[in-house]
Amino acid sequence: MYSSPVGINKVKITDEFWAERVDTVREKVIPYQWEILNDRVADAEPSYCMHNFIAAGDLNQKKQREGDGFAEPVYTFRGFQALPDDPDAPEPDRFYGFVFQDSDFSKWIEAVGYSLMVHPDEELERIADGAIDIVCRAQAENGYLDTYYILNGMDKIFTNLRDHHELYCLGHLIEGAAAYYEGTGKDRLLKAACRFADFVCEKFGPGDRLHGYPGHEIAEMALFKLYEITGEEKYKALASYFIDERGAEPSYFNIEHKDDPGGDTTNLYYHQAHLPVRKQTEATGHAVRAVYLYSGMADMARLTGDEELKNACERLWDSIVDEKLYITGGIGGTHLGEAFSFPYDLPNDTAYSETCAAIGLVFFAHRMLRMEPDRKYSDIMELSLYNTVMAGMAIDGQSFFYVNPLEVDPTACKRDERKLHVKPVRQKWFGCACCPPNIARTTMSIARYAYTISDNETSDAMRNIAQKSCADRAAGNLLATDKTLFVHLYMSSEITLDDGAAHDPENKIFININSDIIRTSEVTVSITKPEKSSFVMAFRIPGWCRDHFSVNGTDGEEYSDSIRSGYLYIPITKSEETLRLKFEIEPVFMESADEVSENAGRVTLMRGPFVYCVEECDNGKALHELAVDTAGGIRIYNEDLSEKDDHDTSSDKADDVRIKRVFERSIRLVTGGRRVTARGEKMPGSKLYHIYEKPEETKTDIIWIPYYLWANRGEGEMRVYLANHSAL
Amino acid sequence: MYSSPVGINKVKITDEFWAERVDTVREKVIPYQWEILNDRVADAEPSYCMHNFIAAGDLNQKKQREGDGFAEPVYTFRGFQALPDDPDAPEPDRFYGFVFQDSDFSKWIEAVGYSLMVHPDEELERIADGAIDIVCRAQAENGYLDTYYILNGMDKIFTNLRDHHELYCLGHLIEGAAAYYEGTGKDRLLKAACRFADFVCEKFGPGDRLHGYPGHEIAEMALFKLYEITGEEKYKALASYFIDERGAEPSYFNIEHKDDPGGDTTNLYYHQAHLPVRKQTEATGHAVRAVYLYSGMADMARLTGDEELKNACERLWDSIVDEKLYITGGIGGTHLGEAFSFPYDLPNDTAYSETCAAIGLVFFAHRMLRMEPDRKYSDIMELSLYNTVMAGMAIDGQSFFYVNPLEVDPTACKRDERKLHVKPVRQKWFGCACCPPNIARTTMSIARYAYTISDNETSDAMRNIAQKSCADRAAGNLLATDKTLFVHLYMSSEITLDDGAAHDPENKIFININSDIIRTSEVTVSITKPEKSSFVMAFRIPGWCRDHFSVNGTDGEEYSDSIRSGYLYIPITKSEETLRLKFEIEPVFMESADEVSENAGRVTLMRGPFVYCVEECDNGKALHELAVDTAGGIRIYNEDLSEKDDHDTSSDKADDVRIKRVFERSIRLVTGGRRVTARGEKMPGSKLYHIYEKPEETKTDIIWIPYYLWANRGEGEMRVYLANHSAL
């Protein structure tokens, strides 16, 4: 059963956990990011993003003024990241930053669009409109819009699809423009994105057009979205062309680079271009690119009903989830190529597990879910969101993880070059700033992932809905009779939907969800609707409750006939209805498959969707000396933090209070365990190695915190996995 | 008490273990290596070594012919490894290979020299003399002898000490020439080495000479050796200058490279040039370079009586042995820079532990031992030799490890770029062929490390001995009254020494050592000497016996007054004497210091000096699932291999037989343990992770083999450390 996301503007998030995150993004990240885009943050690397748009706009104006007399810039490569000779006075008419720097704006405007949708803010909208003016002014007459080539010379556009990011910038521009259009109804940026997309449609495709495809995928899913918003078939055709052409022989990337020193040296696995996508069975290469591609493939499968492609998506999904996923929902086992490693190679301390890759996995999960409501997708979507994605941003909203290790020793991060990619504390900002704005846009659109409404089931009807949703500015606002509202994630929210059958503004359906899934795992759903409306609600039964749940006090077993693929389908008929769901959320020790050699003999803790970890500030140094007694119990940790930290003298009191509040709210766990200290006779001449003797053991409480909260209380060791001392 | 090595020609190695190794080097490695030097091995990378010497000789002749009309080559950098455009037809007058390619010859001639010393071979000597002619013909008129610059242009000699290896080539040339001189009495190459050294003496030193020092150390210890052979003070002065100048501010390497793109970017730690050597306290940087430097420092401390420098050597020794040593005697925790990592960072699977670095540690240990007979040095010397150095060469003598990991999964070696430096099987040869010839020269001179004779204790007298030893062609052949013969390593040997007091060819001292240290740890020493001779023998009491030993059946405790720093001093007075030493050699489980997080909860096995490991071919796949019961016993494995392998159909029967024989001779161990296979409910949607349940366990015998023998029976997993299932 296909479904579409509920419009963000139809959902008010009131959830303690998510509202805090959404507020942090709105209050902290979006304004901070705007300063970054304009190079106004003293201790962060300059972005040059708005600088480039302004410079490109100036160049366009000059061209118009000078007409035929205008001397077009002739392209010269100035590096993947072009930096000014004098950082204090960059030349005003040159491009600076990474080749994909334009996308920083697009990610920002996307978060702004979502924010305005639920939280109108005149000042922010004024700033955003101004930024859009600057961006639109940079667009070339033919619709092309990538300041890297506009400033460096358009004679070479689309000549390095492998390494340069024109189509990536197009993709992000579409995503940003769509969100701003949905959030404000203003279509200036959307039209600019369409013009750029139109230009790309002219240039790419079968016949005598270019047969290439994006080096860094995202245009695929963005173009499908643009098709769903505008109903323009050519965008769907272009996205489909990109997907079908990828991996065709001879390799476009190799042809493109045949004159490079070294010739055909493209790592086609890195680009997921080693095989036609329908033949791919193993998730490979750059993890973000991979899941962005797979998301586009899933969109295409849904929009075209292509079963072969859907099967390929399912195989790639399984490859990730069965063999290449961290327990935290992160992906990318190796920093070399920021990539998937081989099956079951999931090192904890050198993990890449990029925040953006986890976000991409959420995108992929969400798209699979839209084709087929199955908790195998939503369980992972939740896992990634609550652990890796949320770990990517500090409680203060001003520092970020790009890499999300499962084991950290700050000394190693500083002294071991192989771990220089692993940071023991979150960083202010990155020159390659993909993760922070990606967290922002995902957080601000969380409602999309939580709720979807079923489409009609034929693809004609689906297209009609897509086209209608354009007029409505967002898909999935109508909860017509015979439709199903899916609840994929549990968060307190107020949902207001139109009864599609009637289209009477008075005929509203109100759904109030009160969820305390973090603490008690109780969810109360109150529905108020017109008498004649009738629909179905489908509630995900989270995999972590192992089907131990109740509905209005009745044991879940009684509902077994109403469950399909982990979703409980309940018809809503009365005009006032209340459902009380309760899922078992006992903390459990988790182990990895035998094949994961890294975790042999080790366990971690989960409670509901949250993976736990241990930190030095709770458990002292040398976390590798801790071993858990899995036969013992797990307690909730009740200590009040507020007093403990009172003697701290920090400069930023507000952030201190925020951190304390979040920690007080979080469930911390305690397990019994031992600190094992080796003793034994030292081998003469070598204290490093000595004859084994049964070690001294000190019984100790081990304090576990949710993984997403780690590194909010200073620098220190962290581990997700500990040895299991009752294992053997 | 200072001591000097016994001349190699005074010792006949009859030991089962070492004779096999020595024979393999003589019969297999030396001839193979000569083919390599001449680019005659089809499936190995060309060396270009002799090609370069021939080309340089031709150039010299041309120069002589043409006189003033000769056009000197003008230097152009052609890469750290210059390769011909057409590998099948390299131009005859150009330099190819790595900048240090000359040293391949020097390492070969060194092994040849040692070999001829104990095993005369007319044909080999004829080949070697011919090679020396070619090399001497390449020497420039001024004495300079590095074909890289002779061919590429001598206008730039000594302008890139940091990265190019002129002084490294000088060092190896001296070592090779000295060995050939000692082995044959022929001094043609030694004179050439002296001429090159004289030229370097003119160019380097205080005042208006160059203030630089080697980028890759070895010249230091080589020049001290040349000083000890020739008595020429200037060689000692030059070596001392190199050592004293290293690390001085401003950095010579930074000055040398100030015009490079990026300027002063030298990693001074990599080159041990971050501080004056006397101020260094932590072993850092490229591990081979480091221990070669420390060896030179130890030589200088001994030859000059410099206590401050000796203290620095001791600190650096402790830094390695207390914090940076693998249990296998290997060093170098990281492949980045082939370097020491930070203290206690000793990863098993990404270890570098280069064979050459272990050899360098043997050099360092040997030099410390010559200053101070203390088993803290000889224990480690033995550990490195019997494990990492010996692991470096296959039983067949035709394949070699450069990197010596403590844990191998062949899949990871092939699919994980971070482990591409780790090979699951030994390689035929390397373009950068330092390790195989280094193993050859060390094996052929093993007697040096086993036995030393005390010098007089004043430094004047010591110099006299050094000078006298020049006439005698090798130090330490005289076992005069009041001197001590040290036995550092146990191997069956026949030692024949002159009674220095009489200098009468009839007055020989014969010492026959019969050692079965691998199997029974019994050593029988029979001494026959002139009546009037009187000397002392000092036997190392290996650390691994934990002072459990006996002498002629008497418990070692009775000898406690005769023990200093782990050496048992026994006066030899009678003309016929027999000593029977027995050291306890029980296999033991070994653990690492708490700080080594990699090995928390893990153990390995040692028996005497041998570290053990487990291999897939004995124990099946997934070695990480094995856990040892340390509370259980350790058995000797008695299975006869010859039958088991009979059905193997290998092309090389001789090697098969050799491998079988060595395995039959080796002590293999068996421990009880368990194979642990996780079971437990699978988490829905994810087979990778599931709730922990007490795992299924299968009791199993675990077969351990000596580490040095691993990877002689095909490709497979290997681990030195296994989980300890009675630890907790």
mmCIF file of C-alpha atoms in Angstrom, chain B residues 467-596:
data_model
loop_
_atom_site.group_PDB
_atom_site.id
_atom_site.type_symbol
_atom_site.label_atom_id
_atom_site.label_comp_id
_atom_site.label_asym_id
_atom_site.label_seq_id
_atom_site.Cartn_x
_atom_site.Cartn_y
_atom_site.Cartn_z
ATOM 1 C CA GLN B 467 92.573 -1.261 16.631
ATOM 2 C CA LYS B 468 94.091 -4.624 17.253
ATOM 3 C CA SER B 469 90.905 -6.265 16.101
ATOM 4 C CA CYS B 470 91.430 -4.563 12.766
ATOM 5 C CA ALA B 471 94.606 -6.545 12.275
ATOM 6 C CA ASP B 472 92.786 -9.655 13.445
ATOM 7 C CA ARG B 473 89.954 -8.923 11.031
ATOM 8 C CA ALA B 474 87.350 -9.281 13.764
ATOM 9 C CA ALA B 475 86.936 -8.157 17.301
ATOM 10 C CA GLY B 476 86.500 -10.614 20.114
ATOM 11 C CA ASN B 477 88.522 -13.588 18.943
ATOM 12 C CA LEU B 478 90.839 -13.554 21.895
ATOM 13 C CA LEU B 479 89.589 -15.035 25.104
ATOM 14 C CA ALA B 480 92.331 -13.790 27.372
ATOM 15 C CA THR B 481 92.626 -14.542 31.016
ATOM 16 C CA ASP B 482 90.348 -12.258 33.103
ATOM 17 C CA LYS B 483 87.940 -11.895 30.264
ATOM 18 C CA THR B 484 84.373 -13.080 30.189
ATOM 19 C CA LEU B 485 82.610 -14.938 27.442
ATOM 20 C CA PHE B 486 78.944 -13.994 27.460
ATOM 21 C CA VAL B 487 76.311 -16.385 26.192
ATOM 22 C CA HIS B 488 73.286 -14.248 25.341
ATOM 23 C CA LEU B 489 71.382 -16.699 23.178
ATOM 24 C CA TYR B 490 71.325 -20.461 23.356
ATOM 25 C CA MET B 491 72.072 -22.353 20.183
ATOM 26 C CA SER B 492 74.164 -25.445 19.518
ATOM 27 C CA SER B 493 77.547 -24.191 18.352
ATOM 28 C CA GLU B 494 81.208 -24.989 18.277
ATOM 29 C CA ILE B 495 83.320 -22.049 19.308
ATOM 30 C CA THR B 496 87.047 -21.953 18.774
ATOM 31 C CA LEU B 497 88.980 -19.100 20.343
ATOM 32 C CA ASP B 498 92.606 -18.130 20.803
ATOM 33 C CA ASP B 499 94.011 -17.889 24.260
ATOM 34 C CA GLY B 500 95.047 -14.250 23.979
ATOM 35 C CA ALA B 501 97.675 -14.444 26.702
ATOM 36 C CA ALA B 502 99.867 -16.816 24.734
ATOM 37 C CA HIS B 503 99.072 -16.065 21.091
ATOM 38 C CA ASP B 504 100.247 -19.517 20.313
ATOM 39 C CA PRO B 505 98.206 -21.130 17.526
ATOM 40 C CA GLU B 506 98.255 -24.316 19.540
ATOM 41 C CA ASN B 507 96.645 -22.665 22.537
ATOM 42 C CA LYS B 508 93.067 -22.946 21.384
ATOM 43 C CA ILE B 509 90.008 -22.834 23.568
ATOM 44 C CA PHE B 510 87.222 -25.071 22.338
ATOM 45 C CA ILE B 511 83.697 -24.607 23.569
ATOM 46 C CA ASN B 512 81.010 -26.949 22.455
ATOM 47 C CA ILE B 513 77.480 -25.887 23.228
ATOM 48 C CA ASN B 514 74.719 -28.382 22.827
ATOM 49 C CA SER B 515 71.402 -26.680 23.188
ATOM 50 C CA ASP B 516 67.933 -28.069 22.850
ATOM 51 C CA ILE B 517 66.273 -24.946 24.109
ATOM 52 C CA ILE B 518 63.238 -25.368 21.891
ATOM 53 C CA ARG B 519 62.243 -28.796 23.182
ATOM 54 C CA THR B 520 63.851 -29.454 26.543
ATOM 55 C CA SER B 521 65.637 -26.223 27.433
ATOM 56 C CA GLU B 522 68.718 -28.196 28.341
ATOM 57 C CA VAL B 523 72.080 -26.737 27.454
ATOM 58 C CA THR B 524 75.290 -28.710 27.782
ATOM 59 C CA VAL B 525 78.513 -26.728 27.569
ATOM 60 C CA SER B 526 81.810 -28.616 27.145
ATOM 61 C CA ILE B 527 84.988 -26.603 27.400
ATOM 62 C CA THR B 528 88.466 -27.751 26.440
ATOM 63 C CA LYS B 529 91.257 -25.263 27.049
ATOM 64 C CA PRO B 530 94.967 -24.969 27.826
ATOM 65 C CA GLU B 531 95.698 -25.658 31.457
ATOM 66 C CA LYS B 532 96.981 -22.157 32.177
ATOM 67 C CA SER B 533 94.075 -20.289 30.607
ATOM 68 C CA SER B 534 91.462 -19.042 32.965
ATOM 69 C CA PHE B 535 88.343 -17.115 32.127
ATOM 70 C CA VAL B 536 84.743 -16.632 33.065
ATOM 71 C CA MET B 537 81.622 -17.701 31.254
ATOM 72 C CA ALA B 538 78.462 -15.660 31.794
ATOM 73 C CA PHE B 539 75.237 -17.401 30.925
ATOM 74 C CA ARG B 540 72.027 -15.490 30.481
ATOM 75 C CA ILE B 541 69.277 -16.882 32.677
ATOM 76 C CA PRO B 542 66.355 -16.207 30.365
ATOM 77 C CA GLY B 543 63.602 -14.087 31.878
ATOM 78 C CA TRP B 544 61.060 -16.615 30.658
ATOM 79 C CA CYS B 545 62.349 -19.317 33.065
ATOM 80 C CA ARG B 546 61.521 -16.982 35.947
ATOM 81 C CA ASP B 547 64.798 -17.959 37.638
ATOM 82 C CA HIS B 548 63.805 -21.611 37.764
ATOM 83 C CA PHE B 549 66.952 -23.328 36.530
ATOM 84 C CA SER B 550 69.613 -25.775 37.570
ATOM 85 C CA VAL B 551 73.353 -26.180 36.958
ATOM 86 C CA ASN B 552 74.685 -29.715 36.853
ATOM 87 C CA GLY B 553 71.581 -30.781 38.726
ATOM 88 C CA THR B 554 71.967 -28.191 41.467
ATOM 89 C CA ASP B 555 69.081 -25.794 41.934
ATOM 90 C CA GLY B 556 69.758 -22.337 40.590
ATOM 91 C CA GLU B 557 69.016 -20.756 43.959
ATOM 92 C CA GLU B 558 72.394 -21.938 45.184
ATOM 93 C CA TYR B 559 74.006 -19.746 42.548
ATOM 94 C CA SER B 560 72.303 -16.530 43.567
ATOM 95 C CA ASP B 561 75.600 -14.899 44.563
ATOM 96 C CA SER B 562 76.987 -15.543 41.100
ATOM 97 C CA ILE B 563 74.152 -13.780 39.316
ATOM 98 C CA ARG B 564 74.286 -10.201 38.174
ATOM 99 C CA SER B 565 71.504 -8.617 36.050
ATOM 100 C CA GLY B 566 70.249 -12.013 35.014
ATOM 101 C CA TYR B 567 73.660 -13.439 34.035
ATOM 102 C CA LEU B 568 75.255 -16.365 35.838
ATOM 103 C CA TYR B 569 79.028 -15.906 36.045
ATOM 104 C CA ILE B 570 81.002 -19.167 36.227
ATOM 105 C CA PRO B 571 84.822 -19.226 36.304
ATOM 106 C CA ILE B 572 86.300 -21.808 33.964
ATOM 107 C CA THR B 573 89.543 -23.136 35.372
ATOM 108 C CA LYS B 574 89.923 -26.805 34.557
ATOM 109 C CA SER B 575 91.243 -27.848 31.154
ATOM 110 C CA GLU B 576 88.184 -29.994 30.572
ATOM 111 C CA GLU B 577 84.884 -28.908 31.958
ATOM 112 C CA THR B 578 81.229 -29.685 31.327
ATOM 113 C CA LEU B 579 78.275 -27.640 32.501
ATOM 114 C CA ARG B 580 74.704 -28.749 32.233
ATOM 115 C CA LEU B 581 72.175 -25.945 32.387
ATOM 116 C CA LYS B 582 68.470 -26.547 32.496
ATOM 117 C CA PHE B 583 65.903 -23.764 32.330
ATOM 118 C CA GLU B 584 62.242 -24.241 33.108
ATOM 119 C CA ILE B 585 60.291 -23.810 29.893
ATOM 120 C CA GLU B 586 56.664 -24.406 30.849
ATOM 121 C CA PRO B 587 54.132 -22.897 28.456
ATOM 122 C CA VAL B 588 52.259 -20.016 30.062
ATOM 123 C CA PHE B 589 49.335 -17.786 29.255
ATOM 124 C CA MET B 590 50.396 -14.198 28.817
ATOM 125 C CA GLU B 591 48.382 -11.041 29.243
ATOM 126 C CA SER B 592 49.082 -7.425 28.453
ATOM 127 C CA ALA B 593 49.247 -4.431 30.740
ATOM 128 C CA ASP B 594 45.894 -2.878 31.582
ATOM 129 C CA GLU B 595 46.729 0.101 29.401
ATOM 130 C CA VAL B 596 46.680 -2.002 26.232
#
